PDB file of C-alpha atoms (C1' of nucleotides) in Angstrom:
ATOM      1  CA  UNK A  13    -182.733   9.879 222.642  1.00 44.00           C
ATOM      2  CA  UNK A  14    -182.205   8.229 219.192  1.00 57.00           C
ATOM      3  CA  UNK A  15    -181.980   5.482 221.117  1.00 75.00           C
ATOM      4  CA  UNK A  16    -183.296   3.016 223.670  1.00 83.00           C
ATOM      5  CA  UNK A  17    -179.022   2.198 224.458  1.00 93.00           C
ATOM      6  CA  UNK A  18    -177.517   6.250 225.700  1.00 93.00           C
ATOM      7  CA  UNK A  19    -174.495   7.423 224.586  1.00 92.00           C
ATOM      8  CA  UNK A  20    -172.181   5.946 227.451  1.00 95.00           C
ATOM      9  CA  UNK A  21    -169.488   9.320 227.654  1.00 96.00           C
ATOM     10  CA  UNK A  22    -166.265   7.165 226.408  1.00 96.00           C
ATOM     11  CA  UNK A  23    -163.903   9.349 227.923  1.00 96.00           C
ATOM     12  CA  UNK A  24    -165.681   7.540 231.406  1.00 97.00           C
ATOM     13  CA  UNK A  25    -165.684   3.600 229.519  1.00 96.00           C
ATOM     14  CA  UNK A  26    -163.195   2.558 229.998  1.00 96.00           C
ATOM     15  CA  UNK A  27    -161.334   0.690 232.985  1.00 95.00           C
ATOM     16  CA  UNK A  28    -158.170   2.701 234.075  1.00 96.00           C
ATOM     17  CA  UNK A  29    -160.229   5.246 233.126  1.00 96.00           C
ATOM     18  CA  UNK A  30    -163.553   4.426 235.815  1.00 97.00           C
ATOM     19  CA  UNK A  31    -161.102   3.004 238.145  1.00 96.00           C
ATOM     20  CA  UNK A  32    -159.236   6.188 238.746  1.00 96.00           C
ATOM     21  CA  UNK A  33    -162.418   8.125 239.086  1.00 96.00           C
ATOM     22  CA  UNK A  34    -163.601   5.671 241.257  1.00 96.00           C
ATOM     23  CA  UNK A  35    -160.470   6.421 243.277  1.00 95.00           C
ATOM     24  CA  UNK A  36    -160.299  10.355 243.151  1.00 95.00           C
ATOM     25  CA  UNK A  37    -164.087  10.222 244.214  1.00 93.00           C
ATOM     26  CA  UNK A  38    -163.559   8.058 247.589  1.00 90.00           C
ATOM     27  CA  UNK A  39    -159.399   9.798 248.251  1.00 86.00           C
ATOM     28  CA  UNK A  40    -159.575  13.517 247.023  1.00 79.00           C
ATOM     29  CA  UNK A  41    -156.768  13.508 245.409  1.00 83.00           C
ATOM     30  CA  UNK A  42    -154.500  10.760 244.599  1.00 90.00           C
ATOM     31  CA  UNK A  43    -150.511  11.070 243.409  1.00 90.00           C
ATOM     32  CA  UNK A  44    -149.035   9.369 240.556  1.00 92.00           C
ATOM     33  CA  UNK A  45    -147.938   5.989 241.876  1.00 91.00           C
ATOM     34  CA  UNK A  46    -150.966   5.912 244.277  1.00 93.00           C
ATOM     35  CA  UNK A  47    -153.040   5.780 241.304  1.00 94.00           C
ATOM     36  CA  UNK A  48    -149.736   2.861 239.545  1.00 94.00           C
ATOM     37  CA  UNK A  49    -150.825   0.849 241.598  1.00 93.00           C
ATOM     38  CA  UNK A  50    -153.955   0.495 242.877  1.00 94.00           C
ATOM     39  CA  UNK A  51    -155.582  -0.071 239.324  1.00 95.00           C
ATOM     40  CA  UNK A  52    -152.203  -2.262 238.190  1.00 93.00           C
ATOM     41  CA  UNK A  53    -150.931  -0.305 234.755  1.00 94.00           C
ATOM     42  CA  UNK A  54    -148.290   0.824 233.509  1.00 94.00           C
ATOM     43  CA  UNK A  55    -146.309   4.102 233.356  1.00 94.00           C
ATOM     44  CA  UNK A  56    -146.810   4.662 229.832  1.00 95.00           C
ATOM     45  CA  UNK A  57    -150.432   3.484 229.693  1.00 96.00           C
ATOM     46  CA  UNK A  58    -151.851   5.525 232.645  1.00 95.00           C
ATOM     47  CA  UNK A  59    -149.964   8.978 231.863  1.00 94.00           C
ATOM     48  CA  UNK A  60    -151.281   8.718 228.649  1.00 95.00           C
ATOM     49  CA  UNK A  61    -154.772   8.479 230.698  1.00 96.00           C
ATOM     50  CA  UNK A  62    -154.430  11.315 232.614  1.00 95.00           C
ATOM     51  CA  UNK A  63    -153.572  13.418 230.135  1.00 94.00           C
ATOM     52  CA  UNK A  64    -156.966  12.606 228.318  1.00 96.00           C
ATOM     53  CA  UNK A  65    -159.295  13.249 231.584  1.00 96.00           C
ATOM     54  CA  UNK A  66    -157.672  16.035 232.390  1.00 95.00           C
ATOM     55  CA  UNK A  67    -157.679  17.519 228.474  1.00 94.00           C
ATOM     56  CA  UNK A  68    -161.532  16.836 229.365  1.00 95.00           C
ATOM     57  CA  UNK A  69    -161.743  18.621 232.253  1.00 95.00           C
ATOM     58  CA  UNK A  70    -162.495  15.520 234.180  1.00 96.00           C
ATOM     59  CA  UNK A  71    -159.206  15.753 237.122  1.00 95.00           C
ATOM     60  CA  UNK A  72    -157.856  18.587 238.558  1.00 93.00           C
ATOM     61  CA  UNK A  73    -153.849  17.941 238.000  1.00 90.00           C
ATOM     62  CA  UNK A  74    -151.038  19.502 239.764  1.00 86.00           C
ATOM     63  CA  UNK A  75    -147.089  19.420 239.860  1.00 79.00           C
ATOM     64  CA  UNK A  76    -145.692  20.174 242.049  1.00 75.00           C
ATOM     65  CA  UNK A  77    -142.189  19.331 244.718  1.00 72.00           C
ATOM     66  CA  UNK A  78    -142.245  17.790 247.496  1.00 66.00           C
ATOM     67  CA  UNK A  79    -139.531  17.131 249.671  1.00 65.00           C
ATOM     68  CA  UNK A  80    -136.636  17.856 246.216  1.00 64.00           C
ATOM     69  CA  UNK A  81    -139.214  15.016 244.471  1.00 66.00           C
ATOM     70  CA  UNK A  82    -141.954  15.534 241.474  1.00 68.00           C
ATOM     71  CA  UNK A  83    -144.915  14.926 242.936  1.00 72.00           C
ATOM     72  CA  UNK A  84    -148.477  15.220 241.080  1.00 78.00           C
ATOM     73  CA  UNK A  85    -151.567  15.669 243.073  1.00 87.00           C
ATOM     74  CA  UNK A  86    -154.747  14.686 240.730  1.00 93.00           C
ATOM     75  CA  UNK A  87    -157.981  15.530 241.821  1.00 93.00           C
ATOM     76  CA  UNK A  88    -161.887  15.055 240.612  1.00 95.00           C
ATOM     77  CA  UNK A  89    -162.838  18.437 238.779  1.00 95.00           C
ATOM     78  CA  UNK A  90    -166.759  19.428 239.726  1.00 95.00           C
ATOM     79  CA  UNK A  91    -167.257  18.624 235.556  1.00 96.00           C
ATOM     80  CA  UNK A  92    -166.607  15.400 235.749  1.00 96.00           C
ATOM     81  CA  UNK A  93    -168.412  14.420 238.535  1.00 96.00           C
ATOM     82  CA  UNK A  94    -171.311  15.511 237.330  1.00 96.00           C
ATOM     83  CA  UNK A  95    -170.336  13.723 234.082  1.00 96.00           C
ATOM     84  CA  UNK A  96    -169.403  10.232 235.914  1.00 97.00           C
ATOM     85  CA  UNK A  97    -173.665  11.069 237.855  1.00 97.00           C
ATOM     86  CA  UNK A  98    -174.363  10.732 234.577  1.00 96.00           C
ATOM     87  CA  UNK A  99    -172.527   7.224 232.852  1.00 97.00           C
ATOM     88  CA  UNK A 100    -173.611   5.643 236.175  1.00 97.00           C
ATOM     89  CA  UNK A 101    -177.462   7.364 235.517  1.00 96.00           C
ATOM     90  CA  UNK A 102    -177.284   5.379 232.160  1.00 96.00           C
ATOM     91  CA  UNK A 103    -175.257   2.434 233.169  1.00 96.00           C
ATOM     92  CA  UNK A 104    -177.185   1.163 235.669  1.00 96.00           C
ATOM     93  CA  UNK A 105    -180.266   1.411 233.087  1.00 96.00           C
ATOM     94  CA  UNK A 106    -178.123  -0.721 230.272  1.00 96.00           C
ATOM     95  CA  UNK A 107    -177.858  -3.368 233.332  1.00 96.00           C
ATOM     96  CA  UNK A 108    -181.529  -2.635 234.333  1.00 96.00           C
ATOM     97  CA  UNK A 109    -181.692  -3.469 231.258  1.00 95.00           C
ATOM     98  CA  UNK A 110    -180.150  -6.746 231.440  1.00 96.00           C
ATOM     99  CA  UNK A 111    -182.042  -8.109 234.656  1.00 95.00           C
ATOM    100  CA  UNK A 112    -185.105  -7.591 232.483  1.00 91.00           C
ATOM    101  CA  UNK A 113    -184.089  -9.461 229.915  1.00 88.00           C
ATOM    102  CA  UNK A 114    -183.000 -11.806 231.307  1.00 83.00           C
ATOM    103  CA  UNK A 115    -186.558 -12.850 232.835  1.00 77.00           C
ATOM    104  CA  UNK A 116    -188.407 -12.834 230.391  1.00 70.00           C
TER     105      UNK A 116
ATOM    106  CA  UNK B  26    -157.039 -10.637 241.543  1.00 46.00           C
ATOM    107  CA  UNK B  27    -153.827  -8.191 241.026  1.00 57.00           C
ATOM    108  CA  UNK B  28    -155.931  -5.170 241.470  1.00 75.00           C
ATOM    109  CA  UNK B  29    -159.300  -4.594 243.556  1.00 83.00           C
ATOM    110  CA  UNK B  30    -160.453  -3.324 240.021  1.00 93.00           C
ATOM    111  CA  UNK B  31    -161.325  -6.117 238.174  1.00 93.00           C
ATOM    112  CA  UNK B  32    -161.111  -6.952 234.559  1.00 92.00           C
ATOM    113  CA  UNK B  33    -164.219  -6.586 232.056  1.00 95.00           C
ATOM    114  CA  UNK B  34    -164.849  -8.163 228.839  1.00 96.00           C
ATOM    115  CA  UNK B  35    -162.697  -5.847 226.719  1.00 95.00           C
ATOM    116  CA  UNK B  36    -165.698  -7.832 224.166  1.00 96.00           C
ATOM    117  CA  UNK B  37    -169.365  -6.692 225.572  1.00 97.00           C
ATOM    118  CA  UNK B  38    -167.929  -3.718 227.766  1.00 96.00           C
ATOM    119  CA  UNK B  39    -168.731  -1.541 224.065  1.00 96.00           C
ATOM    120  CA  UNK B  40    -172.102  -0.502 223.847  1.00 95.00           C
ATOM    121  CA  UNK B  41    -173.487  -0.855 220.283  1.00 96.00           C
ATOM    122  CA  UNK B  42    -171.808  -4.994 221.680  1.00 96.00           C
ATOM    123  CA  UNK B  43    -173.594  -4.766 224.739  1.00 97.00           C
ATOM    124  CA  UNK B  44    -177.170  -3.595 223.035  1.00 96.00           C
ATOM    125  CA  UNK B  45    -176.492  -6.041 220.709  1.00 96.00           C
ATOM    126  CA  UNK B  46    -176.295  -8.537 224.027  1.00 96.00           C
ATOM    127  CA  UNK B  47    -179.034  -6.759 225.873  1.00 96.00           C
ATOM    128  CA  UNK B  48    -181.132  -7.050 222.000  1.00 95.00           C
ATOM    129  CA  UNK B  49    -179.765 -10.677 222.142  1.00 95.00           C
ATOM    130  CA  UNK B  50    -181.504 -11.804 225.614  1.00 94.00           C
ATOM    131  CA  UNK B  51    -184.967  -9.991 225.763  1.00 90.00           C
ATOM    132  CA  UNK B  52    -186.008 -11.150 222.197  1.00 87.00           C
ATOM    133  CA  UNK B  53    -183.625 -14.690 221.731  1.00 81.00           C
ATOM    134  CA  UNK B  54    -183.651 -14.159 218.042  1.00 86.00           C
ATOM    135  CA  UNK B  55    -182.410 -11.531 216.083  1.00 91.00           C
ATOM    136  CA  UNK B  56    -182.022  -9.684 212.404  1.00 91.00           C
ATOM    137  CA  UNK B  57    -179.767  -7.272 211.106  1.00 92.00           C
ATOM    138  CA  UNK B  58    -182.266  -4.638 210.367  1.00 92.00           C
ATOM    139  CA  UNK B  59    -183.295  -4.727 214.786  1.00 93.00           C
ATOM    140  CA  UNK B  60    -180.712  -4.426 215.470  1.00 94.00           C
ATOM    141  CA  UNK B  61    -179.323  -1.628 213.273  1.00 94.00           C
ATOM    142  CA  UNK B  62    -182.755   0.321 214.447  1.00 92.00           C
ATOM    143  CA  UNK B  63    -183.102  -0.545 217.693  1.00 94.00           C
ATOM    144  CA  UNK B  64    -179.938   0.441 218.352  1.00 94.00           C
ATOM    145  CA  UNK B  65    -179.744   3.365 215.772  1.00 92.00           C
ATOM    146  CA  UNK B  66    -175.402   2.462 214.281  1.00 94.00           C
ATOM    147  CA  UNK B  67    -174.745   2.743 210.892  1.00 93.00           C
ATOM    148  CA  UNK B  68    -174.156  -0.963 208.656  1.00 94.00           C
ATOM    149  CA  UNK B  69    -170.953  -0.970 208.149  1.00 94.00           C
ATOM    150  CA  UNK B  70    -170.451  -0.544 212.064  1.00 95.00           C
ATOM    151  CA  UNK B  71    -173.201  -3.431 212.873  1.00 95.00           C
ATOM    152  CA  UNK B  72    -171.540  -5.426 210.726  1.00 94.00           C
ATOM    153  CA  UNK B  73    -167.700  -5.813 212.424  1.00 96.00           C
ATOM    154  CA  UNK B  74    -169.408  -5.673 215.870  1.00 96.00           C
ATOM    155  CA  UNK B  75    -171.436  -9.001 214.665  1.00 95.00           C
ATOM    156  CA  UNK B  76    -168.472 -10.540 213.233  1.00 94.00           C
ATOM    157  CA  UNK B  77    -166.365  -9.828 216.056  1.00 95.00           C
ATOM    158  CA  UNK B  78    -169.530 -11.196 218.873  1.00 96.00           C
ATOM    159  CA  UNK B  79    -169.344 -14.618 216.425  1.00 95.00           C
ATOM    160  CA  UNK B  80    -165.193 -14.874 215.720  1.00 94.00           C
ATOM    161  CA  UNK B  81    -165.059 -14.595 219.749  1.00 95.00           C
ATOM    162  CA  UNK B  82    -168.135 -17.870 219.854  1.00 95.00           C
ATOM    163  CA  UNK B  83    -171.100 -15.141 222.096  1.00 96.00           C
ATOM    164  CA  UNK B  84    -173.673 -15.585 219.201  1.00 96.00           C
ATOM    165  CA  UNK B  85    -174.303 -17.762 216.122  1.00 94.00           C
ATOM    166  CA  UNK B  86    -175.280 -16.484 213.383  1.00 92.00           C
ATOM    167  CA  UNK B  87    -177.395 -17.476 210.753  1.00 90.00           C
ATOM    168  CA  UNK B  88    -177.612 -16.927 207.006  1.00 84.00           C
ATOM    169  CA  UNK B  89    -180.333 -18.217 204.909  1.00 81.00           C
ATOM    170  CA  UNK B  90    -182.806 -16.428 202.300  1.00 77.00           C
ATOM    171  CA  UNK B  91    -186.191 -16.282 203.235  1.00 72.00           C
ATOM    172  CA  UNK B  92    -188.900 -14.994 200.270  1.00 70.00           C
ATOM    173  CA  UNK B  93    -185.596 -14.924 197.728  1.00 70.00           C
ATOM    174  CA  UNK B  94    -184.023 -12.335 200.361  1.00 71.00           C
ATOM    175  CA  UNK B  95    -180.955 -13.079 202.740  1.00 74.00           C
ATOM    176  CA  UNK B  96    -182.112 -13.075 205.980  1.00 79.00           C
ATOM    177  CA  UNK B  97    -179.207 -13.338 208.571  1.00 84.00           C
ATOM    178  CA  UNK B  98    -180.386 -14.543 211.866  1.00 90.00           C
ATOM    179  CA  UNK B  99    -178.661 -13.646 214.873  1.00 94.00           C
ATOM    180  CA  UNK B 100    -179.060 -15.786 218.754  1.00 94.00           C
ATOM    181  CA  UNK B 101    -176.724 -15.944 221.645  1.00 95.00           C
ATOM    182  CA  UNK B 102    -174.668 -19.002 223.207  1.00 96.00           C
ATOM    183  CA  UNK B 103    -173.903 -20.005 226.170  1.00 96.00           C
ATOM    184  CA  UNK B 104    -170.631 -18.841 226.074  1.00 96.00           C
ATOM    185  CA  UNK B 105    -172.402 -15.448 225.532  1.00 96.00           C
ATOM    186  CA  UNK B 106    -174.365 -15.701 228.099  1.00 96.00           C
ATOM    187  CA  UNK B 107    -171.229 -16.455 230.836  1.00 96.00           C
ATOM    188  CA  UNK B 108    -169.483 -13.909 229.916  1.00 96.00           C
ATOM    189  CA  UNK B 109    -172.373 -11.814 230.040  1.00 97.00           C
ATOM    190  CA  UNK B 110    -172.894 -12.995 234.014  1.00 97.00           C
ATOM    191  CA  UNK B 111    -169.410 -11.889 234.356  1.00 96.00           C
ATOM    192  CA  UNK B 112    -169.503  -8.457 233.030  1.00 97.00           C
ATOM    193  CA  UNK B 113    -172.630  -8.479 234.620  1.00 97.00           C
ATOM    194  CA  UNK B 114    -170.652  -9.313 237.245  1.00 96.00           C
ATOM    195  CA  UNK B 115    -167.912  -7.130 237.438  1.00 96.00           C
ATOM    196  CA  UNK B 116    -169.757  -4.008 236.326  1.00 96.00           C
ATOM    197  CA  UNK B 117    -172.325  -4.174 239.335  1.00 96.00           C
ATOM    198  CA  UNK B 118    -169.089  -3.905 241.487  1.00 96.00           C
ATOM    199  CA  UNK B 119    -167.238  -1.360 239.505  1.00 96.00           C
ATOM    200  CA  UNK B 120    -171.444   0.249 240.963  1.00 96.00           C
ATOM    201  CA  UNK B 121    -170.499  -0.506 243.986  1.00 96.00           C
ATOM    202  CA  UNK B 122    -167.757   1.106 244.337  1.00 95.00           C
ATOM    203  CA  UNK B 123    -168.529   4.586 243.221  1.00 96.00           C
ATOM    204  CA  UNK B 124    -171.938   4.334 245.838  1.00 95.00           C
ATOM    205  CA  UNK B 125    -169.780   3.513 248.356  1.00 91.00           C
ATOM    206  CA  UNK B 126    -166.886   6.896 247.054  1.00 87.00           C
ATOM    207  CA  UNK B 127    -169.547   9.192 246.714  1.00 82.00           C
ATOM    208  CA  UNK B 128    -170.506   8.395 250.893  1.00 77.00           C
ATOM    209  CA  UNK B 129    -167.140   9.006 252.623  1.00 70.00           C
TER     210      UNK B 129
ATOM    211  C1'  DT C  13    -187.190  -5.002 178.658  1.00 89.02           C
ATOM    212  C1'  DT C  14    -185.007  -2.347 182.013  1.00 89.02           C
ATOM    213  C1'  DA C  15    -183.369   1.102 184.442  1.00 89.02           C
ATOM    214  C1'  DA C  16    -183.992   3.320 188.550  1.00 89.02           C
ATOM    215  C1'  DA C  17    -184.266   2.681 193.435  1.00 89.02           C
ATOM    216  C1'  DG C  18    -184.250   0.155 197.616  1.00 89.02           C
ATOM    217  C1'  DT C  19    -182.909  -4.536 200.661  1.00 89.02           C
ATOM    218  C1'  DA C  20    -179.410  -6.315 203.415  1.00 89.02           C
ATOM    219  C1'  DC C  21    -175.114  -6.888 203.874  1.00 89.02           C
ATOM    220  C1'  DT C  22    -169.021  -6.656 203.277  1.00 89.02           C
ATOM    221  C1'  DT C  23    -164.727  -4.404 202.289  1.00 89.02           C
ATOM    222  C1'  DT C  24    -161.751  -0.842 202.992  1.00 89.02           C
ATOM    223  C1'  DG C  25    -160.304   3.267 204.714  1.00 89.02           C
ATOM    224  C1'  DT C  26    -159.087   6.224 208.265  1.00 89.02           C
ATOM    225  C1'  DA C  27    -159.078   8.385 212.698  1.00 89.02           C
ATOM    226  C1'  DT C  28    -159.098   7.272 217.494  1.00 89.02           C
ATOM    227  C1'  DT C  29    -157.253   4.425 220.812  1.00 89.02           C
ATOM    228  C1'  DA C  30    -154.714   1.355 224.310  1.00 89.02           C
ATOM    229  C1'  DC C  31    -150.394   0.496 225.416  1.00 89.02           C
ATOM    230  C1'  DA C  32    -145.493  -0.740 226.853  1.00 89.02           C
ATOM    231  C1'  DA C  33    -141.223   0.470 226.053  1.00 89.02           C
ATOM    232  C1'  DA C  34    -137.282   2.921 225.682  1.00 89.02           C
ATOM    233  C1'  DG C  35    -136.660   8.057 226.608  1.00 89.02           C
ATOM    234  C1'  DC C  36    -136.352  12.013 230.188  1.00 89.02           C
ATOM    235  C1'  DT C  37    -135.088  14.859 234.311  1.00 89.02           C
ATOM    236  C1'  DA C  38    -133.513  14.555 238.879  1.00 89.02           C
ATOM    237  C1'  DT C  39    -132.479  12.133 243.300  1.00 89.02           C
ATOM    238  C1'  DT C  40    -130.655   8.953 246.473  1.00 89.02           C
ATOM    239  C1'  DT C  41    -127.279   5.411 247.296  1.00 89.02           C
ATOM    240  C1'  DT C  42    -122.689   2.583 246.767  1.00 89.02           C
TER     241       DT C  42
ATOM    242  C1'  DA D  30    -118.328  10.113 240.802  1.00 89.02           C
ATOM    243  C1'  DA D  31    -121.064   5.878 238.923  1.00 89.02           C
ATOM    244  C1'  DA D  32    -125.614   2.665 239.513  1.00 89.02           C
ATOM    245  C1'  DA D  33    -129.270   2.736 240.271  1.00 89.02           C
ATOM    246  C1'  DT D  34    -133.952   4.143 241.749  1.00 89.02           C
ATOM    247  C1'  DA D  35    -137.915   7.550 241.491  1.00 89.02           C
ATOM    248  C1'  DG D  36    -141.907   9.851 238.652  1.00 89.02           C
ATOM    249  C1'  DC D  37    -143.656  11.192 235.248  1.00 89.02           C
ATOM    250  C1'  DT D  38    -143.803  11.582 229.413  1.00 89.02           C
ATOM    251  C1'  DT D  39    -142.737  10.532 224.751  1.00 89.02           C
ATOM    252  C1'  DT D  40    -142.632   7.643 221.175  1.00 89.02           C
ATOM    253  C1'  DG D  41    -144.115   3.618 217.646  1.00 89.02           C
ATOM    254  C1'  DT D  42    -147.838   0.051 216.960  1.00 89.02           C
ATOM    255  C1'  DA D  43    -150.912  -3.394 217.293  1.00 89.02           C
ATOM    256  C1'  DA D  44    -155.613  -2.794 218.025  1.00 89.02           C
ATOM    257  C1'  DT D  45    -161.280  -0.803 217.340  1.00 89.02           C
ATOM    258  C1'  DA D  46    -164.650   2.227 216.180  1.00 89.02           C
ATOM    259  C1'  DC D  47    -167.086   4.048 212.697  1.00 89.02           C
ATOM    260  C1'  DA D  48    -168.289   5.921 207.423  1.00 89.02           C
ATOM    261  C1'  DA D  49    -168.013   5.362 202.820  1.00 89.02           C
ATOM    262  C1'  DA D  50    -168.271   2.868 199.527  1.00 89.02           C
ATOM    263  C1'  DG D  51    -169.542  -2.269 197.564  1.00 89.02           C
ATOM    264  C1'  DT D  52    -171.558  -6.205 196.292  1.00 89.02           C
ATOM    265  C1'  DA D  53    -174.840  -8.769 195.011  1.00 89.02           C
ATOM    266  C1'  DC D  54    -179.628  -8.955 194.870  1.00 89.02           C
ATOM    267  C1'  DT D  55    -185.089  -7.690 193.848  1.00 89.02           C
ATOM    268  C1'  DT D  56    -188.861  -5.058 193.595  1.00 89.02           C
ATOM    269  C1'  DT D  57    -190.746  -1.282 191.283  1.00 89.02           C
ATOM    270  C1'  DA D  58    -191.549   1.913 187.916  1.00 89.02           C
ATOM    271  C1'  DA D  59    -191.761   3.494 182.194  1.00 89.02           C
TER     272       DA D  59
END
DNA sequence: TTAAAGTACTTTGTATTACAAAGCTATTTT
DNA sequence: AAAATAGCTTTGTAATACAAAGTACTTTAA
């Protein structure tokens, strides 16, 4: 480690993408509209964040038709889960440094 | 709150700027070179991050000459300290959601 | 004394990112 | 059949992150 401040996975370090991952962690699968409502983000914005997570292979996006309507189901991959673990580990270390700093 | 996912102060939500704030929390004041070495970031990058923190009034930057050389001393403001508290509070909530999600 | 190297930054240029508005395709309602 | 709705994607723009180059000195070495 080059510095005591670990890198923070930039794909996860975004409010919207972290929220997406948390929701996927909780509900195993989710659809576009659900994520949109829970996070309170615009269609376009959500679309690009999902694209990014998919490119990084942190999520798997399954598109199919249900009742003749497009239905996108999104789920976390193992890679995504691992990346989240690493990310939260690092983040906790930052928080630890903060509370340590306050005590001095 | 429009969503269960709180906003995360975008000024603080940056690895470099969070690191700057943590270092200031620990040592009260710091200079440019110290921050640069501790964080492992380029001159230009650090300069712009400091500028941003200064514009937001989260830090106070004092420039003076010491031993005929420019010496920049940086310290956290009360506003910065408050913003950090709010930020870490929200961040802890995200982490809580993560560990809650894992248990399900 | 003056040229080269170092210190302590700031400015500039570029590539990446975040975001919303507008667009697209298909369906449902009137 | 037209208008409204659903479920997205594409596009345009503004903000961000970053390193390379630049500025303004001071120190060292020849």
